[in-house]
Each structure stands twice: as structure tokens, then as C-alpha cells.
Short mmCIF file of C-alpha atoms in Angstrom, two decimals:
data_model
loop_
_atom_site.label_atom_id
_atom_site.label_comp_id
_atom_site.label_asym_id
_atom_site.label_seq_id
_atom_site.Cartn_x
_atom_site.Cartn_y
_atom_site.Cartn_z
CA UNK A 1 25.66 7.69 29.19
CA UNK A 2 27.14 7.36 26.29
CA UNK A 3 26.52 3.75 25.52
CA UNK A 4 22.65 4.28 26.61
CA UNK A 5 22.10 6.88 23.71
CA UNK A 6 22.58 5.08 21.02
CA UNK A 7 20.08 2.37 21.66
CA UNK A 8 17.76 5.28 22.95
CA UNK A 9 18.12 6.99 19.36
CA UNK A 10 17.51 3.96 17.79
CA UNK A 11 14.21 3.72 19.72
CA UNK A 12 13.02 6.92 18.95
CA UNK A 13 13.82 6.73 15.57
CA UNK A 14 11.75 3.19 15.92
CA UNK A 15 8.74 4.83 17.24
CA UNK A 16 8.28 7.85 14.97
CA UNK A 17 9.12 5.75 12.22
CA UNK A 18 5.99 3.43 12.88
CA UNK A 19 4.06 6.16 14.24
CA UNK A 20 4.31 7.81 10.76
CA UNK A 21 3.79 4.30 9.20
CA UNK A 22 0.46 3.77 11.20
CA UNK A 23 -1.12 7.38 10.10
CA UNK A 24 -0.14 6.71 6.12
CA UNK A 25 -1.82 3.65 6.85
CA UNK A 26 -4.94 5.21 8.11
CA UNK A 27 -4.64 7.96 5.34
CA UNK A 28 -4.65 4.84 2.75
CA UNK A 29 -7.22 3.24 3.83
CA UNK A 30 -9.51 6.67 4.51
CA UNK A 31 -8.30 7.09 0.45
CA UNK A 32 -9.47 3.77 -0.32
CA UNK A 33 -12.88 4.02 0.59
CA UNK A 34 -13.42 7.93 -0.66
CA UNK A 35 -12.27 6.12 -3.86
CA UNK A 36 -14.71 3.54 -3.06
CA UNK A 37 -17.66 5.05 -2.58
CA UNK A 38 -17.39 7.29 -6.13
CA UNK A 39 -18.35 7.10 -9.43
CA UNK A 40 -14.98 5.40 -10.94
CA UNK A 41 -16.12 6.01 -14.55
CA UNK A 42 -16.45 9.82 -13.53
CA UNK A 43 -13.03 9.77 -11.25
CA UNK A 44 -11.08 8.66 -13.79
CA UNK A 45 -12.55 10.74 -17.54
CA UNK A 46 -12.10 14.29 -15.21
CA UNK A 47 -8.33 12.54 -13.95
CA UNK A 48 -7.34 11.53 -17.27
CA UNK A 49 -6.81 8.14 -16.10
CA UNK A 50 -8.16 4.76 -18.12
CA UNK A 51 -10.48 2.16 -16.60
CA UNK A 52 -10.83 -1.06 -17.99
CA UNK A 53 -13.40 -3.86 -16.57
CA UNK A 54 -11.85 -7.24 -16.40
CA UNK A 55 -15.05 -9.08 -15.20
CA UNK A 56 -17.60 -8.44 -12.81
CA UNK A 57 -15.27 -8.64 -9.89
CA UNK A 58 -12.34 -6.31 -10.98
CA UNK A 59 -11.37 -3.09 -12.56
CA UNK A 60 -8.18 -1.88 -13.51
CA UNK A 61 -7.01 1.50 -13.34
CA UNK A 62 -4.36 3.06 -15.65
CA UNK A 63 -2.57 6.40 -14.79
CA UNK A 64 0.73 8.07 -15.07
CA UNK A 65 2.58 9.11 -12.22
CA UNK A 66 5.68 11.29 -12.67
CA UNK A 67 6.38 9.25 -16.34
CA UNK A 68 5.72 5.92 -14.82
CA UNK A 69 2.81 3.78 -15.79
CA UNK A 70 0.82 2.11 -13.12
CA UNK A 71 -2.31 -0.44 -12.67
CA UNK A 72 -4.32 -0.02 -10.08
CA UNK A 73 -6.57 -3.48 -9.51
CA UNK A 74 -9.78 -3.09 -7.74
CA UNK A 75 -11.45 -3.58 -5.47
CA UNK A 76 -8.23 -5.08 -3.26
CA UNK A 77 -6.54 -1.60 -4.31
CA UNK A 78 -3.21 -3.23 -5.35
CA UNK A 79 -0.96 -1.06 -7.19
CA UNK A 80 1.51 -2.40 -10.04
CA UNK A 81 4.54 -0.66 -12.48
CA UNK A 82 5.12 -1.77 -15.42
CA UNK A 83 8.72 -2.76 -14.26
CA UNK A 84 9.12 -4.90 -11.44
CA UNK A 85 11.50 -2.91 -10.14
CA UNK A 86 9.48 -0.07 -9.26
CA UNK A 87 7.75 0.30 -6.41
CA UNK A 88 4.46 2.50 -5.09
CA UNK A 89 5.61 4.07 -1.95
CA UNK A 90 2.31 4.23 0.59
CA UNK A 91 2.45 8.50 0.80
CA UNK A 92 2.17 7.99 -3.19
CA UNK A 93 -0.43 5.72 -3.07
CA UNK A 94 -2.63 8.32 -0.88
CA UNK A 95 -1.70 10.84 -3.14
CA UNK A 96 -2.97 9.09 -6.53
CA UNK A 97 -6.02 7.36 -4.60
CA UNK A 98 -7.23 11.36 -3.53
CA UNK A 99 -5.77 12.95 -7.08
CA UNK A 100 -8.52 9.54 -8.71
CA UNK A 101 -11.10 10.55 -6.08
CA UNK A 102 -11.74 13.89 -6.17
CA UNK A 103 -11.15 14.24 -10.40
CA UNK A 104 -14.88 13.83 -10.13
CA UNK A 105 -15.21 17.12 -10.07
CA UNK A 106 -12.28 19.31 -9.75
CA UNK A 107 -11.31 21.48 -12.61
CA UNK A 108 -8.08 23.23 -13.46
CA UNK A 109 -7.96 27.19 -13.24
CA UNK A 110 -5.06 27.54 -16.18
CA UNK A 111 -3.50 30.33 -13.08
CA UNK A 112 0.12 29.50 -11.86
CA UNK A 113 0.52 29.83 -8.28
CA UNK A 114 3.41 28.98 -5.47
CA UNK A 115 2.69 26.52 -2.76
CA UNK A 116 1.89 29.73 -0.54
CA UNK A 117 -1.04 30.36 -2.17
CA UNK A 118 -2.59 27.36 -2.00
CA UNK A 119 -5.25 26.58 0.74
CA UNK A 120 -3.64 26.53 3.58
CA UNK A 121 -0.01 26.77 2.08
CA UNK A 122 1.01 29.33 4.18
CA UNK A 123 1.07 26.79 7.45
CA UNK A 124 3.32 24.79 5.83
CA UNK A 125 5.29 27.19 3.74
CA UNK A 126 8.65 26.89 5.46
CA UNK A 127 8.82 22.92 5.54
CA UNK A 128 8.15 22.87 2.07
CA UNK A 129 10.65 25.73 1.41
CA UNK A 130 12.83 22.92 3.51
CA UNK A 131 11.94 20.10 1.57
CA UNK A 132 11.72 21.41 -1.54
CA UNK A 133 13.17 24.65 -2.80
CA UNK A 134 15.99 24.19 -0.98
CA UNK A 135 17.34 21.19 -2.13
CA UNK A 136 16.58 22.20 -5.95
CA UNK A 137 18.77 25.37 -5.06
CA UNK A 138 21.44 23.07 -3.74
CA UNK A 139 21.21 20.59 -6.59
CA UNK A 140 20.62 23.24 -9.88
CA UNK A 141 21.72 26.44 -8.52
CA UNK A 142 25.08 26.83 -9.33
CA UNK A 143 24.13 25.26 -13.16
CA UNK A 144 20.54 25.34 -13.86
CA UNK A 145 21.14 24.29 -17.02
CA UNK A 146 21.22 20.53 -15.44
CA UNK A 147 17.50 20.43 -14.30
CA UNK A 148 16.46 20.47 -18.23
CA UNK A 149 18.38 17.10 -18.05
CA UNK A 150 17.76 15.79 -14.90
CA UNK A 151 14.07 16.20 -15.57
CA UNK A 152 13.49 14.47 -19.20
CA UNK A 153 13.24 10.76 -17.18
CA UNK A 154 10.41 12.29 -14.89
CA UNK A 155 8.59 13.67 -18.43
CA UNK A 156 10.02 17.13 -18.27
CA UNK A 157 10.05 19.26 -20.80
CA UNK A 158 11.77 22.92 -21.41
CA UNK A 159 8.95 26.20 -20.11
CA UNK A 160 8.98 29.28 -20.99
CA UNK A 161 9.35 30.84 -17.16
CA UNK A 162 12.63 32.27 -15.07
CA UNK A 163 16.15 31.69 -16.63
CA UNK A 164 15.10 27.92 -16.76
CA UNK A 165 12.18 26.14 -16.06
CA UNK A 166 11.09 22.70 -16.24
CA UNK A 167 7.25 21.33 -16.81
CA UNK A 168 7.02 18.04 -14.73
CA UNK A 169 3.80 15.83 -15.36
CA UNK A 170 3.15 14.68 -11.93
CA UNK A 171 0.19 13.09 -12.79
CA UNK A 172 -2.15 13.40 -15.98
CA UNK A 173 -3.80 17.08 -14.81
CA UNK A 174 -1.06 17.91 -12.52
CA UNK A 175 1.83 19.62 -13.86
CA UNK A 176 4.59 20.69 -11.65
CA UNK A 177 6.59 23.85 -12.58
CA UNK A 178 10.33 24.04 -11.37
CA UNK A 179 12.01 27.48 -12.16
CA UNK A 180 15.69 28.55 -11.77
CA UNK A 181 16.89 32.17 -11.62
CA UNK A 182 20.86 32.41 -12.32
CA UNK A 183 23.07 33.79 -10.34
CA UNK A 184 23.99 37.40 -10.59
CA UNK A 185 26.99 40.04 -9.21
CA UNK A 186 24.57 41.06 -6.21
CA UNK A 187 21.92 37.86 -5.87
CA UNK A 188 22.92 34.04 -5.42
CA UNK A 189 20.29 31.60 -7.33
CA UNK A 190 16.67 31.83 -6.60
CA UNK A 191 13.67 28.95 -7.66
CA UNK A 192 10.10 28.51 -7.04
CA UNK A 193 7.69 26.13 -8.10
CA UNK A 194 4.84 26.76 -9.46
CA UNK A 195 1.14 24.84 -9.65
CA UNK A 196 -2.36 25.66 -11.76
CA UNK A 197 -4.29 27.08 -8.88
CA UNK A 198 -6.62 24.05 -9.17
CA UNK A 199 -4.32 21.34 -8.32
CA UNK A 200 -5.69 22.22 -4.97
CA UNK A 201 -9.41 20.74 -5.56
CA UNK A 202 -7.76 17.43 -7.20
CA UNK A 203 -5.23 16.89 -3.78
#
């Protein structure tokens, strides 16, 4: 038994890895041809993104993604940093392709919110609690201080919310908001992040 579960964990982990690989896939190429099928010029003025025509078989896409420039070359969809060293994971792909896609006509509501309130938040409130509060708690917590410094390479600057907060440019009308409540005689650390209540209608 005990020689057999290794190479059965190994499986598993094999399977839901390209089980998850096959539906980003999917997503990508669902995200591709949303993208496809809109008006680019209008997709990328309302996502603050630049489009520049090459010749009359390809357009290039300029956008900022959490301080890092990218090119996205159409119509093969190929995305490139300005570094070769970065890379454009596939979940972050889908994510800029929808952001481009639906900037058509989404607006921003200039209202904060927490991932709770967003459509459909509440369903998946605890695994992004998981994923994402918790592991700024475990990082900043103890010294919040830090996240003003850990955040300047991502484009973060100093807000004005909490005990510290952090304004993260996820992408050009996409801010994320990390806040950090200190520590207190009777309370440990508490954070939230916050989004504009539109960021909804452009993901």
C-alpha cells in the first residue's frame, strides 16, 4: 500500500492538472472569439488599451497588466512582454481577452465594494477569502507597513483607506484595493479588498 500511493497521487495530481488545463483552454479560445467578433477600436478606447494596425493582416494590442506592458498580435492572439522573461500565464490571458472584450461597453460605478458583493460573489466568497485575504493576512499582518513596499513593482501606490491600503492597477480601469487593519489589545489584523462596483461588467 504504501508504495502504490505515491504513483496513485501522482496520477491524480496528473489528471486534475490537465483537466484544469483543458477548460482554460476552452475558456481561451471562447475569449478569443468574443474578442473576435467585436468592435476592437471600441474594446480597446472604453479599456484604455492602444491599438495599432500593422497592415491589413495584423493588429497589435497594447495594455498594462499589473505594471507590465504587453502586445497582443492579432488575429493569431499571441501575447508578448516587453521582457523576455515574462511570461502570460493562460488564466491571465482569459482574463485580459474578457477585461478587452467587454470594455465595449462597461462603465465604472466610482462605488468600492468587497468581492461579496459582486454578482455572484457570495458563491465563491470563502475560496477567495482562502486564496486571497488570507494569505495577505499571513504575509502583511503582523507589519502592514510592508505591503506599501511590496506593492510599488505591481504599480501600487499609498490610499487613503484602513490603517494601510494599497491601490494596485490591475489593468488600465481596474484598480485593486488591498487594506490592512493593525493589530490591537483585543483584535488580531484584519484586510479586505476592495473593487469599483463595475469591475464586474468589464470581467
Amino acid at each position: 500500500m504504501e508504495t502504490a500511493q505515491p504513483a496513485y497521487q501522482e496520477n491524480y495530481c496528473l489528471v486534475g492538472e490537465n483537466t484544469f488545463q483543458a477548460a482554460y483552454r476552452d475558456a481561451l479560445n471562447r475569449a478569443r472569439e468574443v474578442l473576435h467578433n467585436r468592435d476592437k477600436a471600441s474594446c480597446c478606447a472604453g479599456g484604455g488599451a492602444g491599438l495599432n494596425r500593422l497592415n491589413d493582416n495584423t493588429t497589435t494590442i497594447e495594455i498594462c497588466f499589473l505594471n507590465k506592458s504587453l502586445n497582443i498580435t492579432l488575429p493569431g492572439f499571441s501575447f508578448n512582454a516587453a521582457t523576455q522573461e515574462e511570461t502570460t500565464s493562460l488564466w491571465e490571458q482569459i482574463l485580459i481577452l474578457h477585461y478587452l472584450a467587454n470594455s465595449q461597453q462597461a462603465a465604472l460605478q466610482n462605488t468600492l465594494i468587497n468581492y461579496r458583493r459582486l454578482r455572484d460573489g457570495a458563491l465563491y466568497a470563502e475560496a477567495f477569502e482562502r486564496r486571497c485575504i488570507e494569505p495577505l493576512l499571513a504575509n502583511f499582518g503582523p507589519s502592514p507597513e510592508r505591503l506599501i513596499t511590496a506593492a510599488a513593482p505591481l504599480g501600487g501606490t499609498p490610499a487613503d483607506f484602513a490603517d494601510i491600503a494599497v491601490r494596485i492597477p490591475a489593468l488600465p480601469r481596474i484598480e485593486i484595493i488591498c487594506c490592512l487593519w493593525k493589530p490591537d489589545k483585543e483584535f488580531g489584523p484584519e484586510a479586505t479588498i476592495l473593487f469599483d462596483a463595475g469591475a464586474e461588467d468589464f470581467l
